Amino acid sequence: MAHIETEEEWQARMSVKTMNFIKREVYQDFPFMSVAMESLTLEPRTLSGAYYFATDGEHLYFQPEDVIRIFKSNALFLDRAFLHSLFHCLLYHLWLIPQENMDEDARRRMSLAADIAVEYLIDQLQKPTTKRILSLMRREVYERVKSSCVLPSAQAIFEMIRWDSKEQLLAMAQEFGVDDHRFWPMPENGMPIPMPSQDLQKKWEKINRQTQLMQKQGRDAGEEAAEVLASYLENQKQRRNYGDFLRQFTRMREEMKVDPDSFDYGYYYYGLKLYHNMPLIEELESRESKRIDSFVIVVDTSDSTKGELVQRFLKETADVLQSTGSFFDRAVIHLIQADDEVRDHRVLHSAKEFDEMIRYNELRIHGGGNTDFRPAFEYVRKLQETGEIKDLCGLLYFTDGKGTFPKQKPEYDVAFLFLEDYNEKEVPQWAMRLLVTF
């Protein structure tokens, strides 16, 4: 007897056909995103809550009945919703939230910031599949983004809305929320995200690079949408690299924090039962974590390095440190300004204190002379001898690269962050280096 298709099966089949049609429409406007589009498997699924779409980086989940209904009345919404979830993956938003130092409020704000960043991008593309009339709230929020964010990344928008009221957040969530983020990778028991999710992140980093390459090869000269998207993809690549770069300065240390992974609940409950509320063992009150302990940041304040660029670099560094949770609670950051001599030295005792210094514009730039990297290294050596700097994880030197480098390798890791192309032969072989764009 032939199988009689149920209403639910028909809706699932028709919703997949509808979404494939939507993909073809979007492809007409963004052919260079074909690899990214095919990287999400269409998966009809009942979703609880207010949203019709969701993604975990491997699948695009959607509610069949709603997709069919919306397609009849507002197909453009489906075009934008598909792009919305896709851009979350391409811009690595799925890996912004699962940080162990983020409380629930911060995670909600970062989730909203990711939605605003994606919608801001989509509204700039001005293609048939993305055009829409901007509401008053969108116009107001976008004005805030333009005035307060050098680059409209999710991290920068998170800083913009960090102190907004709950009423403001709710209104923005209703305006910019499109998909459910519940399937985004999260840490397990406060530990870093599991390896399968990390492998997935590497997959999307590769897709990002492929998309950039295809976009550059097929770009029409002066096409605004392509230029906008290219800048977004490139910005995320640089930020991701910079975040990964900072993690090279981490080290293992024991923290006073409950370690659930080394605790046997069997013995614990056995003790309670045998000795009447007297456990045989207690939870370990510490665990090993890999984070940054003591850290030196040197900024080149010579005449060729403008104060605005220094401020951008420090803000970017503060954003990365706050969002990655790479610092211990009692970490020490030594911020040194130098040109051909050391001009200023400031000691900060947490990533939060560093972030507040930048946000409230409390740092004055000192310098304006020629560039010589040696005085800063000599200054750090003396601070180590006097004991003012202990357990140094590494030193970051932000510069244009036009100066005299030290010849001897110090006992700690060193990285030069260059504003522009540099001469490889002049940089010491023992130093790490990274070309950054802010």
Coordinates of C-alpha atoms in Angstrom, one line a residue, residues 18-425:
T18 CA 10.8 27.0 -0.6
M19 CA 14.2 27.5 1.1
N20 CA 16.0 26.1 -1.9
F21 CA 14.2 28.7 -4.0
I22 CA 15.3 31.4 -1.5
K23 CA 18.9 30.2 -1.8
R24 CA 18.8 30.5 -5.5
E25 CA 17.4 34.1 -5.2
V26 CA 20.1 35.1 -2.8
Y27 CA 22.7 33.4 -5.1
Q28 CA 21.7 35.8 -7.9
D29 CA 22.8 38.7 -5.8
F30 CA 25.8 37.1 -4.1
P31 CA 27.3 34.3 -6.3
F32 CA 30.6 34.5 -4.5
M33 CA 28.9 33.2 -1.3
S34 CA 27.9 29.9 -2.9
V35 CA 30.4 27.8 -0.8
A36 CA 29.0 29.4 2.4
M37 CA 25.4 28.8 1.3
E38 CA 26.0 25.2 0.6
S39 CA 27.7 24.7 4.0
L40 CA 24.5 25.0 5.9
T41 CA 22.2 21.9 5.5
L42 CA 18.5 22.8 5.4
E43 CA 16.7 21.1 8.2
P44 CA 12.9 21.6 8.8
R45 CA 12.3 21.5 12.5
T46 CA 9.8 22.6 15.1
L47 CA 11.3 25.5 17.1
S48 CA 9.9 26.6 20.4
G49 CA 9.9 30.3 21.0
A50 CA 9.4 33.4 18.9
Y51 CA 11.9 32.8 16.1
Y52 CA 11.5 30.9 12.9
F53 CA 15.2 30.2 12.2
A54 CA 18.2 28.9 14.0
T55 CA 21.7 27.6 13.1
D56 CA 24.4 25.6 14.9
G57 CA 27.0 26.2 12.2
E58 CA 26.2 23.0 10.4
H59 CA 22.4 23.2 9.8
L60 CA 19.9 25.9 9.1
Y61 CA 16.8 25.0 11.1
F62 CA 13.5 26.5 10.2
Q63 CA 9.8 25.9 11.1
P64 CA 8.1 24.4 8.0
E65 CA 4.6 25.9 8.6
D66 CA 6.0 29.4 9.1
V67 CA 8.3 29.3 6.1
I68 CA 5.4 28.4 3.8
R69 CA 3.1 31.0 5.4
I70 CA 5.7 33.8 5.2
F71 CA 6.7 33.0 1.6
K72 CA 3.2 33.7 0.5
S73 CA 3.1 37.2 2.1
N74 CA 6.7 38.4 2.5
A75 CA 9.3 36.4 0.7
L76 CA 11.9 39.1 1.2
F77 CA 11.9 38.3 4.9
L78 CA 13.1 34.8 4.1
D79 CA 15.9 36.1 1.9
R80 CA 17.1 38.3 4.7
A81 CA 16.6 35.6 7.4
F82 CA 18.7 33.2 5.4
L83 CA 21.5 35.8 5.0
H84 CA 21.2 36.7 8.7
S85 CA 22.0 33.2 9.9
L86 CA 24.6 32.7 7.2
F87 CA 26.5 35.9 8.2
H88 CA 26.5 34.8 11.8
C89 CA 28.6 31.9 10.7
L90 CA 30.8 33.8 8.3
L91 CA 31.6 36.5 10.9
Y92 CA 32.3 33.9 13.6
H93 CA 29.5 35.1 15.9
L94 CA 28.8 31.6 17.1
W95 CA 32.0 31.7 19.0
L96 CA 31.7 35.2 20.6
I97 CA 29.3 34.3 23.4
P98 CA 30.7 31.1 25.0
Q99 CA 33.2 32.8 27.3
E100 CA 33.4 31.6 30.9
N101 CA 33.9 35.1 32.3
M102 CA 30.5 36.2 30.7
D103 CA 27.5 36.4 33.0
E104 CA 24.0 35.9 31.6
D105 CA 23.4 39.6 31.1
A106 CA 26.6 40.0 29.1
R107 CA 25.8 37.0 27.0
R108 CA 22.4 38.4 26.1
R109 CA 24.0 41.8 25.2
M110 CA 26.6 40.0 23.0
S111 CA 23.9 38.0 21.3
L112 CA 21.9 41.2 20.5
A113 CA 25.1 42.9 19.4
A114 CA 25.7 40.1 16.9
D115 CA 22.2 40.5 15.5
I116 CA 22.6 44.3 15.2
A117 CA 26.0 43.8 13.4
V118 CA 24.5 41.4 10.9
E119 CA 21.4 43.5 10.2
Y120 CA 23.6 46.6 9.8
L121 CA 25.6 44.8 7.2
I122 CA 22.5 43.5 5.4
D123 CA 20.9 46.9 5.3
Q124 CA 24.1 48.4 3.6
L125 CA 24.2 45.8 0.8
Q126 CA 21.3 47.4 -1.1
K127 CA 20.5 44.3 -3.3
P128 CA 17.0 43.2 -4.4
T129 CA 17.0 40.4 -1.8
T130 CA 18.1 42.8 1.0
K131 CA 16.3 46.1 0.4
R132 CA 13.8 47.3 3.0
I133 CA 12.5 50.5 4.5
L134 CA 14.4 51.4 7.7
S135 CA 12.3 51.9 10.8
L136 CA 12.9 54.9 13.0
M137 CA 14.6 52.6 15.6
R138 CA 16.9 51.2 13.0
R139 CA 17.9 54.6 11.8
E140 CA 18.6 55.7 15.4
V141 CA 20.6 52.6 16.3
Y142 CA 22.6 52.9 13.0
E143 CA 23.5 56.5 13.8
R144 CA 24.8 55.3 17.2
V145 CA 26.9 52.6 15.4
K146 CA 28.4 55.1 13.0
S147 CA 29.3 57.6 15.7
S148 CA 30.6 55.2 18.4
C149 CA 32.1 52.3 16.4
V150 CA 35.2 52.6 14.3
L151 CA 34.3 49.2 12.8
P152 CA 30.8 47.9 13.3
S153 CA 31.7 44.5 14.6
A154 CA 29.7 42.7 17.1
Q155 CA 32.3 43.3 19.8
A156 CA 32.3 47.0 19.2
I157 CA 28.5 47.1 19.2
F158 CA 28.5 45.1 22.5
E159 CA 30.6 48.0 24.0
M160 CA 28.1 50.5 22.6
I161 CA 25.1 48.8 24.3
R162 CA 26.8 47.5 27.4
W163 CA 25.1 50.0 29.7
D164 CA 21.8 50.3 27.9
S165 CA 18.7 49.7 30.0
K166 CA 16.7 46.5 29.9
E167 CA 13.9 48.4 28.2
Q168 CA 16.2 49.5 25.5
L169 CA 17.6 46.0 25.0
L170 CA 14.1 44.5 24.7
A171 CA 13.1 47.1 22.1
M172 CA 16.2 46.4 20.1
A173 CA 15.9 42.7 20.4
Q174 CA 12.3 42.9 18.9
E175 CA 13.7 45.0 16.0
F176 CA 16.9 43.1 15.2
G177 CA 16.3 39.6 16.4
V178 CA 15.7 37.2 13.5
D179 CA 17.0 33.8 14.6
D180 CA 17.4 31.7 17.7
H181 CA 20.9 31.4 19.1
R182 CA 20.2 28.5 21.4
F183 CA 22.2 26.1 19.2
W184 CA 25.4 28.2 19.3
P185 CA 28.3 26.3 21.0
M186 CA 28.5 26.8 24.7
P187 CA 31.2 25.8 27.2
E188 CA 30.7 22.7 29.2
N189 CA 30.9 23.1 33.0
G190 CA 32.6 26.4 32.6
M191 CA 35.3 24.9 30.5
P192 CA 36.2 26.0 27.0
I193 CA 34.0 25.0 24.1
P194 CA 34.5 21.3 23.0
M195 CA 36.7 20.2 20.2
P196 CA 34.0 19.5 17.6
S197 CA 32.9 23.1 17.9
Q198 CA 36.5 24.3 17.5
D199 CA 36.8 22.2 14.4
L200 CA 33.6 23.8 13.1
Q201 CA 35.1 27.2 13.8
K202 CA 38.1 26.4 11.7
K203 CA 35.8 25.2 8.9
W204 CA 34.1 28.6 8.9
E205 CA 37.4 30.4 9.0
K206 CA 38.3 28.5 5.8
I207 CA 34.9 29.3 4.2
N208 CA 35.5 33.0 5.1
R209 CA 38.8 33.0 3.2
Q210 CA 37.2 31.1 0.2
T211 CA 34.4 33.7 0.2
Q212 CA 36.9 36.6 0.2
L213 CA 38.8 35.0 -2.6
M214 CA 35.7 34.3 -4.8
Q215 CA 34.5 37.8 -4.0
K216 CA 37.7 39.4 -5.2
Q217 CA 37.9 37.3 -8.3
G218 CA 34.4 38.1 -9.4
R219 CA 34.0 41.7 -8.1
D220 CA 32.8 44.4 -10.4
A221 CA 34.9 47.5 -10.0
G222 CA 33.3 49.9 -7.7
E223 CA 30.4 47.7 -6.7
E224 CA 29.4 49.1 -3.3
A225 CA 27.7 45.9 -1.9
A226 CA 30.8 43.8 -2.7
E227 CA 33.1 46.4 -1.1
V228 CA 31.0 46.6 2.1
L229 CA 30.9 42.8 2.5
A230 CA 34.7 42.5 1.7
S231 CA 35.5 44.9 4.5
Y232 CA 33.4 43.0 7.0
L233 CA 34.9 39.7 6.1
E234 CA 38.4 41.1 6.2
N235 CA 37.8 42.8 9.5
Q236 CA 36.6 39.6 11.1
K237 CA 39.6 37.7 9.9
Q238 CA 42.0 40.3 11.4
R239 CA 40.1 40.4 14.7
R240 CA 40.1 36.6 14.9
N241 CA 43.8 36.4 14.2
Y242 CA 44.5 39.1 16.8
G243 CA 42.4 37.2 19.4
D244 CA 44.2 34.0 18.6
F245 CA 47.5 35.9 18.7
L246 CA 46.9 37.1 22.2
R247 CA 46.2 33.6 23.4
Q248 CA 49.8 32.7 22.6
F249 CA 50.8 34.6 25.8
T250 CA 48.7 32.3 28.1
R251 CA 50.1 30.0 30.7
M252 CA 48.8 27.4 33.1
R253 CA 48.1 28.5 36.7
E254 CA 45.9 27.2 39.5
E255 CA 42.8 29.3 40.2
M256 CA 40.6 29.3 43.3
K257 CA 37.5 27.9 41.5
V258 CA 35.5 24.7 42.0
D259 CA 36.7 22.0 39.5
P260 CA 33.6 19.8 38.7
D261 CA 35.6 17.6 36.3
S262 CA 37.8 16.1 39.1
F263 CA 35.0 15.5 41.6
D264 CA 33.4 12.1 42.1
Y265 CA 29.8 12.5 43.1
G266 CA 29.5 8.8 43.9
Y267 CA 31.8 9.0 46.9
Y268 CA 30.2 12.3 47.9
Y269 CA 26.7 10.8 48.1
Y270 CA 28.0 7.6 49.6
G271 CA 29.5 9.6 52.5
L272 CA 26.2 11.5 53.0
K273 CA 24.3 8.2 53.2
L274 CA 26.8 6.3 55.4
Y275 CA 27.7 9.1 57.9
H276 CA 24.5 11.1 57.8
N277 CA 25.3 14.4 56.0
M278 CA 29.1 14.0 56.5
P279 CA 30.6 13.7 53.0
L280 CA 33.7 11.6 52.5
I281 CA 35.2 14.1 50.0
E282 CA 34.7 17.7 49.1
E283 CA 34.9 19.5 45.8
L284 CA 38.4 20.7 44.8
E285 CA 38.5 24.4 45.4
S286 CA 41.0 25.1 42.6
R287 CA 41.7 24.0 39.0
E288 CA 44.3 24.7 36.4
S289 CA 43.4 27.3 33.8
K290 CA 45.4 28.6 30.9
R291 CA 45.3 32.4 30.9
I292 CA 47.5 35.5 30.8
D293 CA 49.1 36.4 34.2
S294 CA 51.5 39.4 33.8
F295 CA 51.7 41.2 30.6
V296 CA 53.5 44.2 29.0
I297 CA 52.1 46.4 26.3
V298 CA 54.4 48.9 24.7
V299 CA 53.0 51.5 22.3
D300 CA 55.2 53.4 19.9
T301 CA 54.4 57.1 20.4
S302 CA 56.9 58.4 17.9
D303 CA 55.9 61.2 15.5
S304 CA 55.0 58.6 12.8
T305 CA 52.5 56.8 15.0
K306 CA 49.4 59.0 15.4
G307 CA 47.6 59.2 18.7
E308 CA 44.3 58.1 17.1
L309 CA 45.8 54.9 15.9
V310 CA 47.2 54.2 19.4
Q311 CA 43.8 54.7 20.9
R312 CA 42.2 52.3 18.3
F313 CA 44.8 49.7 19.1
L314 CA 44.3 49.9 22.8
K315 CA 40.5 49.8 22.4
E316 CA 40.8 46.7 20.2
T317 CA 43.1 45.0 22.7
A318 CA 40.7 45.8 25.6
D319 CA 37.8 44.4 23.5
V320 CA 39.6 41.2 22.8
L321 CA 40.8 40.7 26.4
Q322 CA 37.4 41.3 27.8
S323 CA 35.6 39.0 25.3
T324 CA 38.1 36.1 25.4
G325 CA 38.5 35.8 29.1
S326 CA 42.2 35.4 28.7
F327 CA 43.2 37.1 32.0
F328 CA 43.4 35.9 35.5
D329 CA 41.4 37.9 38.1
R330 CA 44.6 39.3 39.5
A331 CA 46.5 39.8 36.3
V332 CA 48.9 42.8 36.0
I333 CA 49.1 44.8 32.8
H334 CA 52.0 47.2 32.4
L335 CA 51.2 49.8 29.7
I336 CA 54.4 51.6 28.5
Q337 CA 54.6 54.5 26.1
A338 CA 57.9 55.0 24.3
D339 CA 59.5 56.6 21.3
D340 CA 63.3 56.9 21.5
E341 CA 62.9 56.7 25.3
V342 CA 60.3 55.6 27.8
R343 CA 57.7 58.4 28.2
D344 CA 55.1 56.8 30.5
H345 CA 54.4 53.7 32.5
R346 CA 51.0 52.7 33.9
V347 CA 50.1 49.6 35.9
L348 CA 46.6 48.1 35.5
H349 CA 45.4 45.2 37.6
S350 CA 42.7 43.6 35.5
A351 CA 41.3 43.6 32.0
K352 CA 38.3 45.5 33.3
E353 CA 40.5 48.3 34.6
F354 CA 42.2 48.4 31.3
D355 CA 38.9 48.5 29.5
E356 CA 37.5 51.3 31.7
M357 CA 40.7 53.4 31.1
I358 CA 40.1 53.3 27.4
R359 CA 36.3 53.7 27.5
Y360 CA 36.6 56.9 29.7
N361 CA 39.5 58.2 27.7
E362 CA 41.8 58.5 30.7
L363 CA 45.0 57.9 28.8
R364 CA 47.1 60.8 27.5
I365 CA 49.6 60.0 24.8
H366 CA 53.2 61.1 25.5
G367 CA 56.0 61.1 22.9
G368 CA 56.6 62.5 19.4
G369 CA 60.2 61.7 18.9
N370 CA 62.1 59.1 16.8
T371 CA 61.6 55.4 17.2
D372 CA 64.0 53.2 19.1
F373 CA 62.7 49.9 20.5
R374 CA 65.7 49.2 22.8
P375 CA 64.9 51.6 25.7
A376 CA 61.6 49.9 26.3
F377 CA 63.2 46.5 26.6
E378 CA 65.9 47.9 28.9
Y379 CA 63.3 49.5 31.0
V380 CA 61.4 46.2 31.4
R381 CA 64.6 44.4 32.3
K382 CA 65.2 46.8 35.2
L383 CA 61.6 46.4 36.4
Q384 CA 62.1 42.6 36.4
E385 CA 65.4 43.1 38.4
T386 CA 63.6 45.2 41.0
G387 CA 60.7 42.8 41.3
E388 CA 58.1 45.2 40.0
I389 CA 57.4 42.9 37.1
K390 CA 57.0 39.2 38.1
D391 CA 56.1 36.1 36.1
L392 CA 56.0 38.0 32.8
C393 CA 54.1 36.1 30.1
G394 CA 55.0 38.3 27.2
L395 CA 55.4 41.7 25.6
L396 CA 53.4 43.3 22.8
Y397 CA 55.0 46.2 20.9
F398 CA 52.5 48.2 18.8
T399 CA 54.5 50.2 16.1
D400 CA 54.9 51.2 12.5
G401 CA 58.1 49.2 12.5
K402 CA 60.4 52.0 11.5
G403 CA 63.1 52.0 14.3
T404 CA 66.1 50.2 15.8
F405 CA 65.3 46.7 17.1
P406 CA 67.2 45.0 20.0
K407 CA 69.6 42.2 19.0
Q408 CA 69.3 40.0 22.0
K409 CA 66.3 37.9 22.7
P410 CA 64.7 38.5 26.2
E411 CA 63.7 35.6 28.4
Y412 CA 60.0 36.2 27.7
D413 CA 57.9 36.0 24.4
V414 CA 57.8 39.2 22.3
A415 CA 55.5 40.2 19.5
F416 CA 55.6 43.2 17.2
L417 CA 52.2 44.4 15.9
F418 CA 52.7 46.4 12.8
L419 CA 50.4 49.1 11.4
E420 CA 51.7 48.6 7.8
D421 CA 54.0 46.4 5.7
Y422 CA 57.3 46.0 7.4
N423 CA 60.8 44.8 6.3
E424 CA 61.1 41.1 7.3
K425 CA 64.9 41.3 7.3

